[in-house]
Amino acid sequence: MSSHSLLAMHNLTVMDTFFAGIRTVLAKSPETFTKEFDRFTETYDESVKLFDSAEKLWAKVDSERGKGRLAREKLASGQTSKE
């Protein structure tokens, strides 16, 4: 339980530091923030191809696990692979 608390504290500290940095840049030089924001959006894939890839990989996992008890339970409950 303490590891969960420490991880949560760490994550909150990281987020607080991140947003403090944003506030500092905005206060000192809004133009710098705009420039950095533009650089960020140019660097990262906005089409989110990662999700397409993950969906295909999950379909493979779903079909592989469909060879045993889970597949029989899925059929018995009437679920389809798209649910």
Tab-separated table of C-alpha atoms in Angstrom:
chain	number	residue	atom	x	y	z
A	1	MET	CA	0.000	0.000	0.000
A	2	SER	CA	2.856	2.393	0.708
A	3	SER	CA	4.233	1.884	-2.796
A	4	HIS	CA	0.935	3.104	-4.238
A	5	SER	CA	1.095	6.212	-2.038
A	6	LEU	CA	4.694	6.910	-3.013
A	7	LEU	CA	3.894	6.490	-6.701
A	8	ALA	CA	0.905	8.834	-6.414
A	9	MET	CA	3.052	11.421	-4.599
A	10	HIS	CA	5.720	11.110	-7.293
A	11	ASN	CA	3.183	11.547	-10.103
A	12	LEU	CA	1.645	14.591	-8.421
A	13	THR	CA	5.093	16.125	-7.965
A	14	VAL	CA	5.952	15.566	-11.622
A	15	MET	CA	2.657	17.111	-12.761
A	16	ASP	CA	3.058	20.053	-10.373
A	17	THR	CA	6.570	20.709	-11.686
A	18	PHE	CA	5.385	20.409	-15.279
A	19	PHE	CA	2.592	22.951	-14.824
A	20	ALA	CA	4.793	25.253	-12.763
A	21	GLY	CA	7.169	25.326	-15.734
A	22	ILE	CA	4.313	26.193	-18.060
A	23	ARG	CA	3.144	28.990	-15.767
A	24	THR	CA	6.693	30.372	-15.575
A	25	VAL	CA	7.117	30.411	-19.352
A	26	LEU	CA	3.692	32.004	-19.835
A	27	ALA	CA	4.479	34.717	-17.290
A	28	LYS	CA	7.901	35.541	-18.728
A	29	SER	CA	7.414	35.055	-22.449
A	30	PRO	CA	4.103	33.952	-23.991
A	31	GLU	CA	5.814	33.887	-27.401
A	32	THR	CA	8.180	31.183	-26.158
A	33	PHE	CA	5.207	29.095	-25.015
A	34	THR	CA	3.589	29.405	-28.436
A	35	LYS	CA	6.843	28.427	-30.143
A	36	GLU	CA	7.312	25.403	-27.879
A	37	PHE	CA	3.690	24.357	-28.324
A	38	ASP	CA	4.103	24.479	-32.107
A	39	ARG	CA	7.312	22.447	-31.852
A	40	PHE	CA	5.512	19.855	-29.710
A	41	THR	CA	2.629	19.449	-32.157
A	42	GLU	CA	5.047	19.131	-35.080
A	43	THR	CA	7.048	16.459	-33.262
A	44	TYR	CA	4.213	14.194	-32.119
A	45	ASP	CA	1.936	12.202	-34.370
A	46	GLU	CA	-1.491	13.813	-34.351
A	47	SER	CA	-3.068	11.034	-36.379
A	48	VAL	CA	-2.648	8.750	-33.361
A	49	LYS	CA	-1.490	5.782	-35.400
A	50	LEU	CA	-0.529	4.132	-32.133
A	51	PHE	CA	-4.193	3.401	-31.406
A	52	ASP	CA	-4.677	1.743	-34.800
A	53	SER	CA	-1.689	-0.477	-34.130
A	54	ALA	CA	-2.907	-1.289	-30.618
A	55	GLU	CA	-6.331	-2.240	-31.943
A	56	LYS	CA	-4.788	-4.702	-34.415
A	57	LEU	CA	-2.548	-6.193	-31.734
A	58	TRP	CA	-5.486	-6.547	-29.345
A	59	ALA	CA	-7.462	-8.376	-32.040
A	60	LYS	CA	-4.560	-10.827	-32.306
A	61	VAL	CA	-4.524	-11.309	-28.528
A	62	ASP	CA	-8.279	-11.808	-28.584
A	63	SER	CA	-8.033	-14.458	-31.282
A	64	GLU	CA	-5.155	-16.251	-29.541
A	65	ARG	CA	-6.984	-16.476	-26.260
A	66	GLY	CA	-10.039	-17.669	-28.139
A	67	LYS	CA	-8.687	-21.206	-28.161
A	68	GLY	CA	-9.786	-22.301	-24.703
A	69	ARG	CA	-12.076	-21.682	-21.782
A	70	LEU	CA	-12.367	-17.921	-22.398
A	71	ALA	CA	-13.631	-18.539	-25.928
A	72	ARG	CA	-16.256	-20.971	-24.689
A	73	GLU	CA	-17.375	-18.492	-22.034
A	74	LYS	CA	-17.501	-15.730	-24.630
A	75	LEU	CA	-19.661	-17.832	-26.939
A	76	ALA	CA	-21.934	-18.826	-24.070
A	77	SER	CA	-22.475	-15.186	-23.084
A	78	GLY	CA	-23.151	-14.138	-26.693
A	79	GLN	CA	-20.313	-11.582	-26.911
A	80	THR	CA	-18.687	-10.732	-30.220
A	81	SER	CA	-15.054	-9.793	-30.871
A	82	LYS	CA	-15.960	-6.079	-31.352
A	83	GLU	CA	-17.406	-5.667	-27.815
